[in-house]
């Protein structure tokens, strides 16, 4: 148990060998390290000093969280990073979703590997000013399952923080897994002394997601992480009418060409309007109402945009080039500007 690391064979919810309750708490019962932890000298974790030194070159740290999985948190993290890099900031993106790393795919970096130098681990770079670190770069193949308990996950997060050489960067975006478990506790604990600017929490409009997002807001308040705001993602399906596929009701017959031809002939101006549909039930008021009730900022809504989904699949930015998303990109830009403004107040 060097440097206060949690042993790999420790029980789940291990308090850590440096904790005052090490070897004494209920979660220590039956652990093979219980006696050693109970009698070991306690003191500050020296790795926290190494982390503080690494983070001294990082100006701002933003956590991207979600209480519920599948709400588009990783897509938001990726596009936030693309946007910041597009503003000529130096950006790092750390993927701490150990069991479900998405960043290699969403930034077009599949097949890349981490390299080491005398300065530490080098991030994989999308562009000169956008580096990424993920366990996805360390797996023999993308289908390999990561079957780890909490202590091993925590140890890797600590290693990402103390061993990765980010250089001087303006923003470190941390993409976390859903929930409020080991990874979240660890990243907050390890970064607390270095200063966390805050967390952006992503949700979808329906109550089944908001139930868990309330827990995420509560978690941030308990551990002292400012909530920069909530993003309501997938807030209605929006796409140009010309891109909509039309089917006969009660059959699988595609009548798209007939409908488009009819519109061109009778009302061509309608081909330039957006078709919008509420996918998730937001009759409860959605994220905006929840923010009012919990006293946290509401950053805005991002529609469910097929073009954004395509950009994420291709590992591209939605803000420029052939992948520019006319529907979702303006909404994302507005949200990001609000976040940056709140961090400079």
mmCIF file of C-alpha atoms in Angstrom, residues 1-321:
data_model
loop_
_atom_site.group_PDB
_atom_site.id
_atom_site.type_symbol
_atom_site.label_atom_id
_atom_site.label_comp_id
_atom_site.label_asym_id
_atom_site.label_seq_id
_atom_site.Cartn_x
_atom_site.Cartn_y
_atom_site.Cartn_z
ATOM 1 C CA UNK A 1 0.000 0.000 0.000
ATOM 2 C CA UNK A 2 2.586 2.564 -1.090
ATOM 3 C CA UNK A 3 1.761 6.268 -1.083
ATOM 4 C CA UNK A 4 -1.656 5.667 0.435
ATOM 5 C CA UNK A 5 -3.087 3.966 -2.655
ATOM 6 C CA UNK A 6 -6.160 1.814 -2.188
ATOM 7 C CA UNK A 7 -5.121 -1.838 -2.686
ATOM 8 C CA UNK A 8 -6.558 -3.635 -5.713
ATOM 9 C CA UNK A 9 -7.967 -6.404 -3.511
ATOM 10 C CA UNK A 10 -9.720 -3.993 -1.160
ATOM 11 C CA UNK A 11 -13.430 -4.205 -0.440
ATOM 12 C CA UNK A 12 -15.831 -2.039 -2.374
ATOM 13 C CA UNK A 13 -16.325 1.419 -0.751
ATOM 14 C CA UNK A 14 -12.893 1.184 0.874
ATOM 15 C CA UNK A 15 -12.320 4.417 2.870
ATOM 16 C CA UNK A 16 -8.626 4.362 1.942
ATOM 17 C CA UNK A 17 -5.628 3.368 4.074
ATOM 18 C CA UNK A 18 -4.990 6.991 5.128
ATOM 19 C CA UNK A 19 -8.520 7.487 6.447
ATOM 20 C CA UNK A 20 -9.039 7.690 10.206
ATOM 21 C CA UNK A 21 -11.628 4.913 9.776
ATOM 22 C CA UNK A 22 -9.229 2.653 7.836
ATOM 23 C CA UNK A 23 -9.572 -0.924 9.054
ATOM 24 C CA UNK A 24 -12.349 0.093 11.443
ATOM 25 C CA UNK A 25 -15.400 0.980 9.328
ATOM 26 C CA UNK A 26 -18.148 -1.501 8.425
ATOM 27 C CA UNK A 27 -16.936 -1.620 4.812
ATOM 28 C CA UNK A 28 -13.565 -2.979 6.035
ATOM 29 C CA UNK A 29 -15.093 -6.185 7.454
ATOM 30 C CA UNK A 30 -13.516 -9.237 5.856
ATOM 31 C CA UNK A 31 -10.966 -7.265 3.814
ATOM 32 C CA UNK A 32 -7.550 -8.993 3.653
ATOM 33 C CA UNK A 33 -5.911 -5.614 4.363
ATOM 34 C CA UNK A 34 -8.008 -4.767 7.422
ATOM 35 C CA UNK A 35 -5.322 -5.318 10.046
ATOM 36 C CA UNK A 36 -2.611 -3.565 8.049
ATOM 37 C CA UNK A 37 -4.825 -0.537 7.487
ATOM 38 C CA UNK A 38 -5.897 -0.347 11.099
ATOM 39 C CA UNK A 39 -2.285 -0.265 12.344
ATOM 40 C CA UNK A 40 -0.665 1.740 9.533
ATOM 41 C CA UNK A 41 0.468 5.324 10.218
ATOM 42 C CA UNK A 42 -1.940 7.979 8.944
ATOM 43 C CA UNK A 43 -1.021 11.134 7.117
ATOM 44 C CA UNK A 44 -1.560 13.212 3.993
ATOM 45 C CA UNK A 45 -1.430 11.392 0.663
ATOM 46 C CA UNK A 46 1.840 12.425 -1.044
ATOM 47 C CA UNK A 47 0.222 11.816 -4.440
ATOM 48 C CA UNK A 48 -2.010 14.825 -3.817
ATOM 49 C CA UNK A 49 1.119 16.979 -3.865
ATOM 50 C CA UNK A 50 2.089 15.503 -7.252
ATOM 51 C CA UNK A 51 -1.438 16.125 -8.550
ATOM 52 C CA UNK A 52 -1.333 19.727 -7.356
ATOM 53 C CA UNK A 53 1.948 20.233 -9.201
ATOM 54 C CA UNK A 54 0.503 18.792 -12.432
ATOM 55 C CA UNK A 55 -2.682 20.830 -12.140
ATOM 56 C CA UNK A 56 -0.762 24.053 -11.523
ATOM 57 C CA UNK A 57 -0.485 24.446 -15.309
ATOM 58 C CA UNK A 58 -4.271 24.069 -15.801
ATOM 59 C CA UNK A 59 -6.222 27.334 -15.517
ATOM 60 C CA UNK A 60 -9.785 25.982 -15.395
ATOM 61 C CA UNK A 61 -11.307 22.592 -14.564
ATOM 62 C CA UNK A 62 -14.860 21.687 -15.592
ATOM 63 C CA UNK A 63 -16.639 18.461 -14.649
ATOM 64 C CA UNK A 64 -19.385 17.194 -16.975
ATOM 65 C CA UNK A 65 -21.807 15.047 -14.985
ATOM 66 C CA UNK A 66 -25.162 13.318 -15.361
ATOM 67 C CA UNK A 67 -27.308 11.435 -12.925
ATOM 68 C CA UNK A 68 -28.744 9.216 -15.657
ATOM 69 C CA UNK A 69 -26.904 7.342 -18.390
ATOM 70 C CA UNK A 70 -27.757 7.829 -22.060
ATOM 71 C CA UNK A 71 -28.566 11.536 -21.834
ATOM 72 C CA UNK A 72 -25.786 12.670 -24.194
ATOM 73 C CA UNK A 73 -23.265 13.758 -21.567
ATOM 74 C CA UNK A 74 -20.253 12.453 -23.493
ATOM 75 C CA UNK A 75 -21.486 14.060 -26.711
ATOM 76 C CA UNK A 76 -21.736 17.350 -24.828
ATOM 77 C CA UNK A 77 -18.225 16.901 -23.350
ATOM 78 C CA UNK A 78 -16.766 16.228 -26.789
ATOM 79 C CA UNK A 79 -18.487 19.196 -28.440
ATOM 80 C CA UNK A 80 -17.629 21.481 -25.504
ATOM 81 C CA UNK A 81 -13.977 20.550 -26.019
ATOM 82 C CA UNK A 82 -14.184 21.096 -29.785
ATOM 83 C CA UNK A 83 -15.809 24.491 -29.191
ATOM 84 C CA UNK A 84 -13.187 25.649 -26.673
ATOM 85 C CA UNK A 85 -10.376 24.529 -28.980
ATOM 86 C CA UNK A 86 -12.105 26.348 -31.841
ATOM 87 C CA UNK A 87 -11.867 29.542 -29.754
ATOM 88 C CA UNK A 88 -8.066 29.064 -29.756
ATOM 89 C CA UNK A 89 -7.929 27.886 -26.157
ATOM 90 C CA UNK A 90 -5.551 25.117 -25.101
ATOM 91 C CA UNK A 91 -7.838 22.253 -24.063
ATOM 92 C CA UNK A 92 -7.503 18.866 -22.368
ATOM 93 C CA UNK A 93 -10.310 16.296 -22.215
ATOM 94 C CA UNK A 94 -10.049 13.588 -19.554
ATOM 95 C CA UNK A 95 -12.380 10.594 -19.889
ATOM 96 C CA UNK A 96 -12.888 8.993 -16.456
ATOM 97 C CA UNK A 97 -15.744 6.743 -17.567
ATOM 98 C CA UNK A 98 -13.555 3.696 -16.973
ATOM 99 C CA UNK A 99 -16.082 1.028 -17.963
ATOM 100 C CA UNK A 100 -17.600 2.888 -20.911
ATOM 101 C CA UNK A 101 -14.989 5.197 -22.473
ATOM 102 C CA UNK A 102 -16.525 7.085 -25.411
ATOM 103 C CA UNK A 103 -13.997 9.819 -26.117
ATOM 104 C CA UNK A 104 -11.729 7.909 -28.538
ATOM 105 C CA UNK A 105 -14.778 7.351 -30.774
ATOM 106 C CA UNK A 106 -16.324 10.786 -30.334
ATOM 107 C CA UNK A 107 -13.102 12.615 -31.165
ATOM 108 C CA UNK A 108 -12.071 10.393 -34.066
ATOM 109 C CA UNK A 109 -9.120 8.853 -32.213
ATOM 110 C CA UNK A 110 -9.896 5.128 -32.309
ATOM 111 C CA UNK A 111 -6.801 2.974 -32.666
ATOM 112 C CA UNK A 112 -4.455 5.506 -31.074
ATOM 113 C CA UNK A 113 -2.234 4.653 -28.120
ATOM 114 C CA UNK A 114 -0.777 6.557 -25.185
ATOM 115 C CA UNK A 115 2.944 7.353 -25.333
ATOM 116 C CA UNK A 116 5.302 8.008 -22.443
ATOM 117 C CA UNK A 117 8.159 10.457 -22.161
ATOM 118 C CA UNK A 118 10.406 11.662 -19.388
ATOM 119 C CA UNK A 119 7.698 14.243 -18.632
ATOM 120 C CA UNK A 120 4.952 11.633 -18.181
ATOM 121 C CA UNK A 121 2.105 10.217 -20.231
ATOM 122 C CA UNK A 122 1.335 12.200 -23.369
ATOM 123 C CA UNK A 123 -2.319 12.814 -24.264
ATOM 124 C CA UNK A 124 -3.522 11.818 -27.723
ATOM 125 C CA UNK A 125 -4.055 14.973 -29.770
ATOM 126 C CA UNK A 126 -6.993 15.690 -32.073
ATOM 127 C CA UNK A 127 -5.446 19.025 -32.925
ATOM 128 C CA UNK A 128 -2.418 20.860 -31.595
ATOM 129 C CA UNK A 129 -4.561 22.535 -28.934
ATOM 130 C CA UNK A 130 -6.894 19.637 -28.039
ATOM 131 C CA UNK A 131 -5.487 16.615 -26.173
ATOM 132 C CA UNK A 132 -7.418 13.610 -24.865
ATOM 133 C CA UNK A 133 -6.736 10.982 -22.188
ATOM 134 C CA UNK A 134 -8.894 7.867 -21.860
ATOM 135 C CA UNK A 135 -8.591 4.247 -20.793
ATOM 136 C CA UNK A 136 -9.929 3.542 -24.289
ATOM 137 C CA UNK A 137 -6.389 4.162 -25.589
ATOM 138 C CA UNK A 138 -5.046 1.473 -23.248
ATOM 139 C CA UNK A 139 -7.325 -1.429 -24.203
ATOM 140 C CA UNK A 140 -6.126 -4.130 -26.633
ATOM 141 C CA UNK A 141 -9.354 -3.642 -28.605
ATOM 142 C CA UNK A 142 -12.479 -1.518 -28.277
ATOM 143 C CA UNK A 143 -14.638 -4.544 -27.357
ATOM 144 C CA UNK A 144 -12.522 -5.395 -24.297
ATOM 145 C CA UNK A 145 -14.550 -5.179 -21.076
ATOM 146 C CA UNK A 146 -13.066 -3.344 -18.078
ATOM 147 C CA UNK A 147 -14.113 -5.456 -15.086
ATOM 148 C CA UNK A 148 -12.718 -3.403 -12.217
ATOM 149 C CA UNK A 149 -13.851 -2.637 -8.704
ATOM 150 C CA UNK A 150 -13.689 0.852 -7.266
ATOM 151 C CA UNK A 151 -10.082 0.820 -5.975
ATOM 152 C CA UNK A 152 -8.583 0.078 -9.409
ATOM 153 C CA UNK A 153 -10.740 2.755 -11.040
ATOM 154 C CA UNK A 154 -9.671 5.269 -8.412
ATOM 155 C CA UNK A 155 -6.002 4.386 -8.874
ATOM 156 C CA UNK A 156 -6.232 4.993 -12.645
ATOM 157 C CA UNK A 157 -7.971 8.343 -12.163
ATOM 158 C CA UNK A 158 -5.211 9.356 -9.776
ATOM 159 C CA UNK A 159 -2.618 8.255 -12.338
ATOM 160 C CA UNK A 160 -4.314 10.299 -15.064
ATOM 161 C CA UNK A 161 -4.098 13.352 -12.811
ATOM 162 C CA UNK A 162 -0.528 12.992 -11.567
ATOM 163 C CA UNK A 163 1.211 11.354 -14.540
ATOM 164 C CA UNK A 164 -0.320 12.975 -17.653
ATOM 165 C CA UNK A 165 1.682 15.881 -19.051
ATOM 166 C CA UNK A 166 -0.963 18.331 -20.304
ATOM 167 C CA UNK A 167 1.433 21.262 -20.795
ATOM 168 C CA UNK A 168 -0.018 24.727 -20.086
ATOM 169 C CA UNK A 169 -3.736 24.501 -20.840
ATOM 170 C CA UNK A 170 -6.676 26.837 -20.392
ATOM 171 C CA UNK A 171 -9.384 24.236 -19.800
ATOM 172 C CA UNK A 172 -9.474 20.656 -18.561
ATOM 173 C CA UNK A 173 -12.867 19.072 -19.302
ATOM 174 C CA UNK A 174 -13.539 15.920 -17.259
ATOM 175 C CA UNK A 175 -16.141 13.539 -18.691
ATOM 176 C CA UNK A 176 -17.464 11.421 -15.812
ATOM 177 C CA UNK A 177 -19.688 8.325 -15.868
ATOM 178 C CA UNK A 178 -23.347 8.580 -14.785
ATOM 179 C CA UNK A 179 -24.158 8.530 -11.084
ATOM 180 C CA UNK A 180 -22.453 9.621 -7.863
ATOM 181 C CA UNK A 181 -20.074 6.760 -7.133
ATOM 182 C CA UNK A 182 -16.361 6.037 -6.738
ATOM 183 C CA UNK A 183 -15.167 7.922 -9.814
ATOM 184 C CA UNK A 184 -17.024 11.090 -8.811
ATOM 185 C CA UNK A 185 -15.834 11.008 -5.210
ATOM 186 C CA UNK A 186 -12.252 10.403 -6.353
ATOM 187 C CA UNK A 187 -12.073 13.167 -8.967
ATOM 188 C CA UNK A 188 -13.494 15.695 -6.506
ATOM 189 C CA UNK A 189 -11.200 14.539 -3.706
ATOM 190 C CA UNK A 190 -8.075 14.638 -5.891
ATOM 191 C CA UNK A 191 -8.868 18.021 -7.486
ATOM 192 C CA UNK A 192 -10.429 19.803 -4.520
ATOM 193 C CA UNK A 193 -7.212 21.405 -3.319
ATOM 194 C CA UNK A 194 -6.335 22.604 -6.838
ATOM 195 C CA UNK A 195 -9.720 24.260 -7.409
ATOM 196 C CA UNK A 196 -12.647 23.035 -9.506
ATOM 197 C CA UNK A 197 -14.442 25.780 -11.411
ATOM 198 C CA UNK A 198 -17.646 23.786 -11.354
ATOM 199 C CA UNK A 199 -19.827 21.118 -12.908
ATOM 200 C CA UNK A 200 -22.118 21.133 -15.919
ATOM 201 C CA UNK A 201 -24.925 18.616 -15.445
ATOM 202 C CA UNK A 202 -26.637 17.111 -18.494
ATOM 203 C CA UNK A 203 -30.148 15.689 -18.489
ATOM 204 C CA UNK A 204 -33.046 14.901 -20.791
ATOM 205 C CA UNK A 205 -36.482 16.489 -20.221
ATOM 206 C CA UNK A 206 -38.444 13.581 -18.759
ATOM 207 C CA UNK A 207 -38.932 12.952 -15.066
ATOM 208 C CA UNK A 208 -37.225 9.539 -15.134
ATOM 209 C CA UNK A 209 -33.964 11.366 -15.888
ATOM 210 C CA UNK A 210 -34.601 14.351 -13.620
ATOM 211 C CA UNK A 211 -35.070 12.052 -10.612
ATOM 212 C CA UNK A 212 -31.410 11.053 -10.854
ATOM 213 C CA UNK A 213 -30.197 14.509 -11.861
ATOM 214 C CA UNK A 214 -31.559 15.913 -8.603
ATOM 215 C CA UNK A 215 -29.244 13.459 -6.840
ATOM 216 C CA UNK A 216 -26.335 14.772 -8.937
ATOM 217 C CA UNK A 217 -27.100 18.351 -7.917
ATOM 218 C CA UNK A 218 -27.308 17.202 -4.295
ATOM 219 C CA UNK A 219 -23.944 15.452 -4.652
ATOM 220 C CA UNK A 220 -22.292 18.638 -5.937
ATOM 221 C CA UNK A 221 -23.703 20.653 -3.043
ATOM 222 C CA UNK A 222 -22.521 18.074 -0.496
ATOM 223 C CA UNK A 223 -18.941 17.950 -1.812
ATOM 224 C CA UNK A 224 -18.671 21.687 -2.441
ATOM 225 C CA UNK A 225 -18.513 21.681 -6.247
ATOM 226 C CA UNK A 226 -20.271 24.718 -7.774
ATOM 227 C CA UNK A 227 -22.979 23.841 -10.310
ATOM 228 C CA UNK A 228 -22.294 25.963 -13.389
ATOM 229 C CA UNK A 229 -25.692 24.945 -14.697
ATOM 230 C CA UNK A 230 -27.925 22.304 -16.224
ATOM 231 C CA UNK A 231 -28.275 21.459 -19.899
ATOM 232 C CA UNK A 232 -31.523 19.937 -21.139
ATOM 233 C CA UNK A 233 -30.321 17.721 -23.971
ATOM 234 C CA UNK A 234 -32.483 15.961 -26.589
ATOM 235 C CA UNK A 235 -35.102 18.638 -25.978
ATOM 236 C CA UNK A 236 -37.380 17.688 -28.848
ATOM 237 C CA UNK A 237 -36.410 16.277 -32.234
ATOM 238 C CA UNK A 238 -35.636 19.080 -34.693
ATOM 239 C CA UNK A 239 -34.564 18.724 -38.312
ATOM 240 C CA UNK A 240 -35.244 20.385 -41.671
ATOM 241 C CA UNK A 241 -38.505 19.142 -43.178
ATOM 242 C CA UNK A 242 -36.594 18.170 -46.307
ATOM 243 C CA UNK A 243 -34.625 15.643 -44.228
ATOM 244 C CA UNK A 244 -37.682 13.958 -42.705
ATOM 245 C CA UNK A 245 -38.587 10.456 -43.871
ATOM 246 C CA UNK A 246 -42.306 9.908 -44.518
ATOM 247 C CA UNK A 247 -44.106 6.560 -44.231
ATOM 248 C CA UNK A 248 -47.697 5.514 -44.855
ATOM 249 C CA UNK A 249 -49.574 5.063 -41.579
ATOM 250 C CA UNK A 250 -49.956 1.397 -40.730
ATOM 251 C CA UNK A 251 -47.376 0.229 -43.277
ATOM 252 C CA UNK A 252 -43.674 0.352 -44.015
ATOM 253 C CA UNK A 253 -44.087 1.956 -47.441
ATOM 254 C CA UNK A 254 -41.709 4.887 -47.917
ATOM 255 C CA UNK A 255 -43.539 7.837 -49.495
ATOM 256 C CA UNK A 256 -40.830 10.431 -48.861
ATOM 257 C CA UNK A 257 -40.191 11.245 -52.519
ATOM 258 C CA UNK A 258 -43.900 11.681 -53.188
ATOM 259 C CA UNK A 259 -44.307 14.078 -50.259
ATOM 260 C CA UNK A 260 -41.196 16.109 -51.117
ATOM 261 C CA UNK A 261 -42.227 16.356 -54.770
ATOM 262 C CA UNK A 262 -45.680 17.531 -53.731
ATOM 263 C CA UNK A 263 -44.220 20.165 -51.417
ATOM 264 C CA UNK A 264 -41.838 21.426 -54.104
ATOM 265 C CA UNK A 265 -44.768 21.891 -56.443
ATOM 266 C CA UNK A 266 -47.360 23.330 -54.053
ATOM 267 C CA UNK A 267 -45.442 24.960 -51.146
ATOM 268 C CA UNK A 268 -41.652 24.968 -51.758
ATOM 269 C CA UNK A 269 -41.108 27.442 -48.912
ATOM 270 C CA UNK A 270 -42.053 24.693 -46.439
ATOM 271 C CA UNK A 271 -38.885 22.763 -47.326
ATOM 272 C CA UNK A 272 -36.927 25.450 -45.447
ATOM 273 C CA UNK A 273 -38.807 25.061 -42.150
ATOM 274 C CA UNK A 274 -37.860 22.865 -39.213
ATOM 275 C CA UNK A 275 -39.950 19.844 -38.256
ATOM 276 C CA UNK A 276 -40.083 19.521 -34.458
ATOM 277 C CA UNK A 277 -41.485 16.746 -32.307
ATOM 278 C CA UNK A 278 -41.433 16.166 -28.551
ATOM 279 C CA UNK A 279 -39.673 12.818 -28.066
ATOM 280 C CA UNK A 280 -39.557 12.812 -24.257
ATOM 281 C CA UNK A 281 -42.419 13.884 -22.022
ATOM 282 C CA UNK A 282 -41.641 17.310 -20.572
ATOM 283 C CA UNK A 283 -45.091 18.013 -19.148
ATOM 284 C CA UNK A 284 -43.518 18.182 -15.673
ATOM 285 C CA UNK A 285 -41.608 21.319 -16.624
ATOM 286 C CA UNK A 286 -38.331 19.654 -17.574
ATOM 287 C CA UNK A 287 -34.900 20.821 -16.439
ATOM 288 C CA UNK A 288 -35.891 24.489 -16.368
ATOM 289 C CA UNK A 289 -38.488 23.957 -13.645
ATOM 290 C CA UNK A 290 -36.127 21.698 -11.697
ATOM 291 C CA UNK A 291 -33.446 24.412 -11.760
ATOM 292 C CA UNK A 292 -35.858 26.955 -10.325
ATOM 293 C CA UNK A 293 -36.823 24.550 -7.558
ATOM 294 C CA UNK A 294 -33.224 23.655 -6.675
ATOM 295 C CA UNK A 295 -31.721 27.107 -7.115
ATOM 296 C CA UNK A 296 -29.191 26.249 -9.846
ATOM 297 C CA UNK A 297 -28.635 27.957 -13.226
ATOM 298 C CA UNK A 298 -30.444 26.679 -16.316
ATOM 299 C CA UNK A 299 -28.078 26.924 -19.275
ATOM 300 C CA UNK A 300 -30.459 26.045 -22.074
ATOM 301 C CA UNK A 301 -31.900 23.351 -24.319
ATOM 302 C CA UNK A 302 -30.190 21.352 -27.050
ATOM 303 C CA UNK A 303 -32.535 19.673 -29.542
ATOM 304 C CA UNK A 304 -32.184 16.062 -30.598
ATOM 305 C CA UNK A 305 -30.431 16.688 -33.900
ATOM 306 C CA UNK A 306 -29.638 13.803 -36.289
ATOM 307 C CA UNK A 307 -26.742 15.832 -37.681
ATOM 308 C CA UNK A 308 -25.197 16.140 -34.214
ATOM 309 C CA UNK A 309 -25.561 12.383 -33.741
ATOM 310 C CA UNK A 310 -23.775 11.875 -37.056
ATOM 311 C CA UNK A 311 -20.948 14.247 -36.070
ATOM 312 C CA UNK A 312 -20.466 12.339 -32.791
ATOM 313 C CA UNK A 313 -20.353 9.001 -34.624
ATOM 314 C CA UNK A 314 -17.730 10.363 -37.017
ATOM 315 C CA UNK A 315 -15.680 11.993 -34.257
ATOM 316 C CA UNK A 316 -16.098 15.486 -35.701
ATOM 317 C CA UNK A 317 -16.946 18.946 -34.451
ATOM 318 C CA UNK A 318 -20.529 20.049 -35.056
ATOM 319 C CA UNK A 319 -19.438 23.671 -35.382
ATOM 320 C CA UNK A 320 -17.532 23.723 -38.648
ATOM 321 C CA UNK A 321 -16.953 22.153 -42.051
#
